[in-house]
Amino acid sequence: MGDVAISIPFWLELAACLTGGLSGAMSAVRARYDLTGCLIIAFVTGLGGGITRDLLLQDVGIYAFQNPSLIVCTLIGGIIVFYFGRLATYLDPIVDLLDNTSVAIWAIIGAGKSLNAGLGIIPSILLGTITAIGGGIMRDVFMNRSPEAFQAGTLYGSAAAIGCTFYVLMRHFAIFPELAGPICAVIVIGIRYCSLAFGWRTRPAHDYSDAAIKVVAKPMKFIAKKAHVPIGKTTRDRGGTRISKIRHHGTRLYRRLSGRWLQDQTAPSLLDSANSDGAETDCVHWVDAPPEADVPPADKSDRIFVDREELHRIMDNAAAKSAEPTEPAKPADPFEPRS
């Protein structure tokens, strides 16, 4: 077996194993397991984390099998709860204190053995945390339920991880290494009781994708508004581009200098033919406009341009004709009830 990280009395290790056995046996009794199942769950809860740690280290023996008294202590806890479960409930305050203390002890032992085995900071923290909460995780796995250490609630695994972090850093950088163990134990036990007293709880996952998308999309929208937007066909037809405006003014100047605007005024236009058919004179076609009129070049599309006021007048006339009564209205009956 490797060197111990801190001088821990053997009776305190026995107390930690007994506490784990009591906790596992209580869960087994609530699930109505028999004596064999209760003892197995008690053993797994009390020593499962240490066995997992020793299996991962691979260069030392399994500490629980080298000290059978620890195994016997967990089995005694299972028997006590199985036959005297009601009396065991009166020891809840003591069991809670021993449970928190055992978490701190197993965290110190696991992290210390990892450092003595030559592992780095992160692996030592992981192995210390696994040693502290591994028994509870294995208990829940054996009982086919979700591990409580992984669920949102009071700080349990987080307390062990924080305590292991302080212990490993103090040992690795030689910052009061002789006080690293007691400080780790105080931190773990303090966080556990503070989480119970002040309601410190971990929270489940929260999706911030929408907030992140809004943060990213806001500057992108601002850039898109400021960026140059390609001109469409409608804008080109209306002469919205700078090149089309220059071309339009050049065409006006050429028609003025060449005298073509006089020919356009004297030549028959589509406006006269439209007047002969009864069209209104206030509709101007783009081709027949004199060069003095500041209008864009002729529209070569098949669209028809109609004055808005004329369109409303035509629609009003059509509505008035359709509303004219075909028969003379009958006089209202004086006895007819009026609504």
Tab-separated table of C-alpha atoms in Angstrom:
chain	number	residue	atom	x	y	z
A	1	MET	CA	0.000	0.000	0.000
A	2	GLY	CA	1.213	3.507	-0.830
A	3	ASP	CA	2.043	6.171	1.671
A	4	VAL	CA	-0.876	7.835	3.351
A	5	ALA	CA	-1.585	11.470	2.638
A	6	ILE	CA	-2.391	12.400	6.199
A	7	SER	CA	-2.168	10.652	9.525
A	8	ILE	CA	-5.763	9.531	10.081
A	9	PRO	CA	-6.695	7.419	13.110
A	10	PHE	CA	-7.838	3.967	12.153
A	11	TRP	CA	-10.974	4.334	14.230
A	12	LEU	CA	-11.960	7.317	12.084
A	13	GLU	CA	-11.675	5.152	8.975
A	14	LEU	CA	-13.863	2.572	10.700
A	15	ALA	CA	-16.397	5.293	11.500
A	16	ALA	CA	-16.401	6.411	7.866
A	17	CYS	CA	-17.021	2.849	6.689
A	18	LEU	CA	-19.767	2.389	9.270
A	19	THR	CA	-21.435	5.601	8.135
A	20	GLY	CA	-21.350	4.479	4.495
A	21	GLY	CA	-22.799	1.112	5.484
A	22	LEU	CA	-25.641	2.742	7.429
A	23	SER	CA	-26.468	5.082	4.550
A	24	GLY	CA	-26.495	2.301	1.959
A	25	ALA	CA	-28.491	-0.047	4.185
A	26	MET	CA	-31.160	2.635	4.746
A	27	SER	CA	-31.617	2.978	0.983
A	28	ALA	CA	-31.834	-0.810	0.641
A	29	VAL	CA	-34.413	-1.144	3.437
A	30	ARG	CA	-36.587	1.574	1.855
A	31	ALA	CA	-36.454	-0.381	-1.419
A	32	ARG	CA	-37.535	-3.536	0.530
A	33	TYR	CA	-34.386	-5.541	-0.218
A	34	ASP	CA	-33.634	-8.731	1.688
A	35	LEU	CA	-30.695	-9.192	4.042
A	36	THR	CA	-28.266	-10.169	1.280
A	37	GLY	CA	-29.177	-7.176	-0.844
A	38	CYS	CA	-28.983	-4.863	2.156
A	39	LEU	CA	-25.476	-6.089	3.058
A	40	ILE	CA	-24.219	-5.779	-0.524
A	41	ILE	CA	-25.537	-2.242	-0.855
A	42	ALA	CA	-23.994	-1.335	2.508
A	43	PHE	CA	-20.616	-2.717	1.416
A	44	VAL	CA	-20.740	-0.956	-1.964
A	45	THR	CA	-21.710	2.374	-0.406
A	46	GLY	CA	-19.041	2.239	2.289
A	47	LEU	CA	-16.084	1.009	0.239
A	48	GLY	CA	-17.022	1.376	-3.436
A	49	GLY	CA	-15.214	4.699	-3.901
A	50	GLY	CA	-11.950	3.430	-2.377
A	51	ILE	CA	-12.043	0.225	-4.429
A	52	THR	CA	-12.589	2.222	-7.624
A	53	ARG	CA	-9.661	4.481	-6.733
A	54	ASP	CA	-7.317	1.543	-6.110
A	55	LEU	CA	-8.356	-0.118	-9.373
A	56	LEU	CA	-7.600	3.061	-11.313
A	57	LEU	CA	-4.223	3.561	-9.641
A	58	GLN	CA	-3.165	-0.033	-10.502
A	59	ASP	CA	0.183	0.207	-8.671
A	60	VAL	CA	-1.072	-0.445	-5.132
A	61	GLY	CA	-3.270	-3.102	-3.649
A	62	ILE	CA	-6.926	-2.682	-2.816
A	63	TYR	CA	-6.911	-1.070	0.603
A	64	ALA	CA	-10.303	-2.484	1.644
A	65	PHE	CA	-9.164	-6.074	1.002
A	66	GLN	CA	-5.926	-5.512	2.895
A	67	ASN	CA	-7.943	-4.410	5.943
A	68	PRO	CA	-10.913	-6.804	6.318
A	69	SER	CA	-12.035	-4.954	9.422
A	70	LEU	CA	-13.335	-2.191	7.143
A	71	ILE	CA	-15.506	-4.710	5.296
A	72	VAL	CA	-16.818	-6.109	8.569
A	73	CYS	CA	-17.654	-2.585	9.751
A	74	THR	CA	-19.825	-1.897	6.681
A	75	LEU	CA	-21.624	-5.241	7.118
A	76	ILE	CA	-22.328	-4.447	10.767
A	77	GLY	CA	-23.918	-1.182	9.699
A	78	GLY	CA	-26.126	-3.062	7.224
A	79	ILE	CA	-27.266	-5.554	9.863
A	80	ILE	CA	-28.085	-2.783	12.355
A	81	VAL	CA	-30.279	-0.952	9.875
A	82	PHE	CA	-31.933	-4.145	8.610
A	83	TYR	CA	-33.070	-5.274	12.041
A	84	PHE	CA	-33.208	-2.002	13.980
A	85	GLY	CA	-34.035	0.526	11.306
A	86	ARG	CA	-36.344	2.601	13.504
A	87	LEU	CA	-33.683	2.982	16.175
A	88	ALA	CA	-31.103	3.923	13.544
A	89	THR	CA	-33.239	6.872	12.484
A	90	TYR	CA	-32.688	8.489	15.900
A	91	LEU	CA	-29.006	8.685	15.062
A	92	ASP	CA	-29.599	10.873	11.976
A	93	PRO	CA	-27.677	13.932	13.286
A	94	ILE	CA	-24.685	11.748	14.158
A	95	VAL	CA	-24.956	9.875	10.883
A	96	ASP	CA	-25.038	13.161	8.937
A	97	LEU	CA	-21.927	14.401	10.725
A	98	LEU	CA	-20.114	11.123	10.108
A	99	ASP	CA	-21.280	11.104	6.484
A	100	ASN	CA	-19.870	14.578	5.826
A	101	THR	CA	-16.702	13.654	7.682
A	102	SER	CA	-16.312	10.444	5.676
A	103	VAL	CA	-16.662	12.397	2.419
A	104	ALA	CA	-13.817	14.661	3.522
A	105	ILE	CA	-11.681	11.738	4.710
A	106	TRP	CA	-12.064	9.726	1.516
A	107	ALA	CA	-11.376	12.853	-0.558
A	108	ILE	CA	-8.117	13.438	1.333
A	109	ILE	CA	-7.053	9.792	1.124
A	110	GLY	CA	-7.881	9.509	-2.572
A	111	ALA	CA	-6.135	12.724	-3.569
A	112	GLY	CA	-3.117	11.959	-1.368
A	113	LYS	CA	-2.639	8.477	-2.811
A	114	SER	CA	-2.874	9.895	-6.315
A	115	LEU	CA	-0.153	12.452	-5.590
A	116	ASN	CA	2.048	9.790	-4.006
A	117	ALA	CA	1.564	7.625	-7.110
A	118	GLY	CA	3.071	10.402	-9.243
A	119	LEU	CA	-0.118	11.712	-10.875
A	120	GLY	CA	-0.628	15.364	-11.744
A	121	ILE	CA	-3.008	17.938	-10.368
A	122	ILE	CA	-6.109	17.199	-12.450
A	123	PRO	CA	-5.977	13.366	-12.154
A	124	SER	CA	-5.433	13.665	-8.399
A	125	ILE	CA	-8.488	15.925	-8.039
A	126	LEU	CA	-10.585	13.509	-10.098
A	127	LEU	CA	-9.496	10.453	-8.126
A	128	GLY	CA	-10.074	12.240	-4.820
A	129	THR	CA	-13.600	13.197	-5.880
A	130	ILE	CA	-14.333	9.679	-7.156
A	131	THR	CA	-13.135	8.218	-3.872
A	132	ALA	CA	-15.405	10.556	-1.902
A	133	ILE	CA	-18.631	10.068	-3.877
A	134	GLY	CA	-17.954	6.825	-5.730
A	135	GLY	CA	-19.717	4.683	-3.127
A	136	GLY	CA	-22.964	6.643	-3.451
A	137	ILE	CA	-22.792	6.493	-7.243
A	138	MET	CA	-22.245	2.719	-7.218
A	139	ARG	CA	-25.120	2.331	-4.746
A	140	ASP	CA	-27.517	4.153	-7.083
A	141	VAL	CA	-26.272	2.194	-10.099
A	142	PHE	CA	-26.771	-1.122	-8.281
A	143	MET	CA	-30.268	-0.026	-7.269
A	144	ASN	CA	-31.116	0.981	-10.861
A	145	ARG	CA	-31.795	4.655	-10.221
A	146	SER	CA	-30.264	7.949	-11.251
A	147	PRO	CA	-27.156	8.812	-9.203
A	148	GLU	CA	-27.996	11.476	-6.657
A	149	ALA	CA	-24.492	12.940	-6.903
A	150	PHE	CA	-25.163	13.903	-10.527
A	151	GLN	CA	-28.544	15.515	-9.937
A	152	ALA	CA	-29.312	19.124	-9.092
A	153	GLY	CA	-29.546	19.648	-5.353
A	154	THR	CA	-27.430	20.424	-2.315
A	155	LEU	CA	-23.670	20.595	-2.763
A	156	TYR	CA	-22.305	17.077	-2.309
A	157	GLY	CA	-19.973	16.125	-5.137
A	158	SER	CA	-19.130	19.796	-5.654
A	159	ALA	CA	-18.023	20.076	-2.018
A	160	ALA	CA	-15.719	17.072	-2.441
A	161	ALA	CA	-14.283	18.479	-5.680
A	162	ILE	CA	-13.596	21.885	-4.101
A	163	GLY	CA	-11.947	20.313	-1.061
A	164	CYS	CA	-9.780	18.066	-3.265
A	165	THR	CA	-8.758	21.073	-5.339
A	166	PHE	CA	-7.522	22.984	-2.290
A	167	TYR	CA	-5.745	19.934	-0.928
A	168	VAL	CA	-3.959	19.036	-4.177
A	169	LEU	CA	-2.869	22.622	-4.875
A	170	MET	CA	-1.515	23.079	-1.373
A	171	ARG	CA	0.368	19.788	-1.556
A	172	HIS	CA	1.664	20.328	-5.094
A	173	PHE	CA	2.939	23.876	-4.530
A	174	ALA	CA	4.062	23.191	-0.945
A	175	ILE	CA	1.757	25.787	0.622
A	176	PHE	CA	1.514	24.652	4.244
A	177	PRO	CA	1.440	20.990	3.176
A	178	GLU	CA	1.078	19.796	6.777
A	179	LEU	CA	-2.199	21.751	7.057
A	180	ALA	CA	-3.597	20.692	3.681
A	181	GLY	CA	-5.567	17.749	5.118
A	182	PRO	CA	-7.342	19.620	7.948
A	183	ILE	CA	-8.090	22.548	5.640
A	184	CYS	CA	-9.622	20.187	3.063
A	185	ALA	CA	-11.777	18.535	5.736
A	186	VAL	CA	-12.981	21.900	7.073
A	187	ILE	CA	-13.828	23.110	3.558
A	188	VAL	CA	-15.810	19.977	2.653
A	189	ILE	CA	-17.751	19.836	5.915
A	190	GLY	CA	-18.326	23.609	5.904
A	191	ILE	CA	-19.676	23.626	2.336
A	192	ARG	CA	-21.936	20.662	3.096
A	193	TYR	CA	-23.518	22.272	6.158
A	194	CYS	CA	-23.715	25.732	4.566
A	195	SER	CA	-25.532	24.273	1.567
A	196	LEU	CA	-28.055	22.681	3.922
A	197	ALA	CA	-28.419	25.775	6.124
A	198	PHE	CA	-28.538	28.487	3.450
A	199	GLY	CA	-30.149	26.484	0.654
A	200	TRP	CA	-27.173	26.460	-1.694
A	201	ARG	CA	-28.198	24.214	-4.549
A	202	THR	CA	-26.892	23.300	-7.935
A	203	ARG	CA	-29.163	23.931	-10.906
A	204	PRO	CA	-29.955	21.833	-13.962
A	205	ALA	CA	-28.808	22.815	-17.414
A	206	HIS	CA	-30.159	26.069	-18.846
A	207	ASP	CA	-30.039	26.766	-22.558
A	208	TYR	CA	-28.626	30.199	-23.411
A	209	SER	CA	-28.639	29.605	-27.166
A	210	ASP	CA	-31.322	32.246	-27.821
A	211	ALA	CA	-29.451	34.880	-25.812
A	212	ALA	CA	-26.190	34.061	-27.584
A	213	ILE	CA	-27.886	34.256	-30.989
A	214	LYS	CA	-29.350	37.648	-30.115
A	215	VAL	CA	-25.976	38.937	-28.990
A	216	VAL	CA	-24.351	37.768	-32.219
A	217	ALA	CA	-27.236	38.811	-34.474
A	218	LYS	CA	-27.492	42.374	-33.165
A	219	PRO	CA	-24.150	43.628	-34.584
A	220	MET	CA	-24.721	41.583	-37.735
A	221	LYS	CA	-28.050	43.325	-38.336
A	222	PHE	CA	-26.397	46.702	-37.769
A	223	ILE	CA	-23.676	45.848	-40.297
A	224	ALA	CA	-26.286	44.604	-42.774
A	225	LYS	CA	-28.166	47.899	-42.555
A	226	LYS	CA	-25.016	49.881	-43.155
A	227	ALA	CA	-23.752	47.655	-45.950
A	228	HIS	CA	-24.552	48.324	-49.628
A	229	VAL	CA	-27.685	46.525	-50.754
A	230	PRO	CA	-27.818	45.358	-54.418
A	231	ILE	CA	-30.183	47.442	-56.524
A	232	GLY	CA	-33.165	45.529	-57.880
A	233	LYS	CA	-35.018	45.898	-61.184
A	234	THR	CA	-37.683	48.201	-59.745
A	235	THR	CA	-35.064	50.612	-58.459
A	236	ARG	CA	-33.248	50.563	-61.813
A	237	ASP	CA	-36.508	51.254	-63.686
A	238	ARG	CA	-37.203	54.264	-61.500
A	239	GLY	CA	-33.766	55.659	-62.151
A	240	GLY	CA	-32.599	55.115	-58.598
A	241	THR	CA	-28.990	54.299	-59.453
A	242	ARG	CA	-26.357	56.968	-59.945
A	243	ILE	CA	-25.328	55.631	-63.372
A	244	SER	CA	-28.909	55.713	-64.641
A	245	LYS	CA	-29.286	59.331	-63.491
A	246	ILE	CA	-26.102	60.336	-65.310
A	247	ARG	CA	-27.317	58.537	-68.430
A	248	HIS	CA	-30.697	60.274	-68.171
A	249	HIS	CA	-29.153	63.742	-67.935
A	250	GLY	CA	-26.857	62.938	-70.863
A	251	THR	CA	-29.843	61.874	-72.944
A	252	ARG	CA	-31.670	65.104	-72.135
A	253	LEU	CA	-28.628	67.161	-73.126
A	254	TYR	CA	-28.242	65.258	-76.409
A	255	ARG	CA	-31.935	65.679	-77.292
A	256	ARG	CA	-31.724	69.371	-76.516
A	257	LEU	CA	-28.582	69.961	-78.633
A	258	SER	CA	-29.757	67.814	-81.544
A	259	GLY	CA	-33.264	69.334	-81.668
A	260	ARG	CA	-35.038	66.014	-81.284
A	261	TRP	CA	-37.203	67.444	-78.546
A	262	LEU	CA	-38.882	69.731	-81.126
A	263	GLN	CA	-39.716	66.730	-83.314
A	264	ASP	CA	-41.212	64.950	-80.334
A	265	GLN	CA	-43.482	67.908	-79.580
A	266	THR	CA	-44.778	68.177	-83.189
A	267	ALA	CA	-45.074	64.418	-83.844
A	268	PRO	CA	-48.344	62.645	-83.021
A	269	SER	CA	-48.081	60.841	-79.737
A	270	LEU	CA	-49.818	58.008	-78.046
A	271	LEU	CA	-51.570	60.599	-75.916
A	272	ASP	CA	-53.622	61.867	-78.890
A	273	SER	CA	-54.697	58.370	-79.864
A	274	ALA	CA	-55.657	57.707	-76.287
A	275	ASN	CA	-57.769	60.897	-76.238
A	276	SER	CA	-59.616	59.753	-79.354
A	277	ASP	CA	-60.641	56.626	-77.499
A	278	GLY	CA	-61.979	58.612	-74.575
A	279	ALA	CA	-58.972	58.414	-72.233
A	280	GLU	CA	-58.249	61.303	-69.901
A	281	THR	CA	-55.667	63.929	-70.837
A	282	ASP	CA	-53.930	63.963	-67.476
A	283	CYS	CA	-52.309	60.526	-68.124
A	284	VAL	CA	-48.810	61.158	-69.464
A	285	HIS	CA	-46.781	58.448	-71.198
A	286	TRP	CA	-43.074	58.372	-70.543
A	287	VAL	CA	-42.129	58.395	-74.262
A	288	ASP	CA	-44.039	61.623	-75.038
A	289	ALA	CA	-42.682	63.649	-72.144
A	290	PRO	CA	-40.635	66.701	-73.214
A	291	PRO	CA	-37.005	66.810	-72.164
A	292	GLU	CA	-37.771	69.613	-69.723
A	293	ALA	CA	-39.768	67.226	-67.559
A	294	ASP	CA	-37.520	65.644	-64.983
A	295	VAL	CA	-38.642	62.079	-65.564
A	296	PRO	CA	-36.629	58.871	-65.877
A	297	PRO	CA	-36.089	57.271	-69.294
A	298	ALA	CA	-38.811	55.336	-71.010
A	299	ASP	CA	-39.961	52.196	-69.309
A	300	LYS	CA	-39.473	49.296	-71.672
A	301	SER	CA	-41.521	46.907	-69.598
A	302	ASP	CA	-45.170	46.040	-70.263
A	303	ARG	CA	-46.484	47.896	-67.208
A	304	ILE	CA	-49.225	50.518	-67.460
A	305	PHE	CA	-48.920	53.737	-65.462
A	306	VAL	CA	-52.222	55.325	-64.367
A	307	ASP	CA	-52.733	58.468	-62.331
A	308	ARG	CA	-53.850	57.589	-58.820
A	309	GLU	CA	-56.539	60.266	-58.634
A	310	GLU	CA	-57.966	59.169	-61.964
A	311	LEU	CA	-58.007	55.575	-60.812
A	312	HIS	CA	-59.933	56.493	-57.674
A	313	ARG	CA	-62.377	58.559	-59.723
A	314	ILE	CA	-63.055	55.683	-62.108
A	315	MET	CA	-63.558	53.264	-59.241
A	316	ASP	CA	-65.954	55.672	-57.486
A	317	ASN	CA	-67.995	56.074	-60.677
A	318	ALA	CA	-68.197	52.322	-61.135
A	319	ALA	CA	-69.297	51.864	-57.545
A	320	ALA	CA	-71.960	54.577	-57.907
A	321	LYS	CA	-73.369	52.974	-61.055
A	322	SER	CA	-73.559	49.566	-59.439
A	323	ALA	CA	-75.331	51.063	-56.406
A	324	GLU	CA	-78.116	52.716	-58.496
A	325	PRO	CA	-81.517	51.015	-57.843
A	326	THR	CA	-83.077	49.346	-60.863
A	327	GLU	CA	-86.611	49.695	-59.496
A	328	PRO	CA	-88.220	52.637	-57.722
A	329	ALA	CA	-88.076	52.272	-54.002
A	330	LYS	CA	-91.340	51.418	-52.325
A	331	PRO	CA	-92.642	53.755	-49.634
A	332	ALA	CA	-91.821	52.580	-46.170
A	333	ASP	CA	-94.633	50.944	-44.234
A	334	PRO	CA	-95.428	53.123	-41.199
A	335	PHE	CA	-96.376	49.992	-39.192
A	336	GLU	CA	-93.150	48.232	-39.984
A	337	PRO	CA	-90.886	48.164	-36.887
A	338	ARG	CA	-87.745	50.148	-37.394
A	339	SER	CA	-84.460	48.698	-36.351
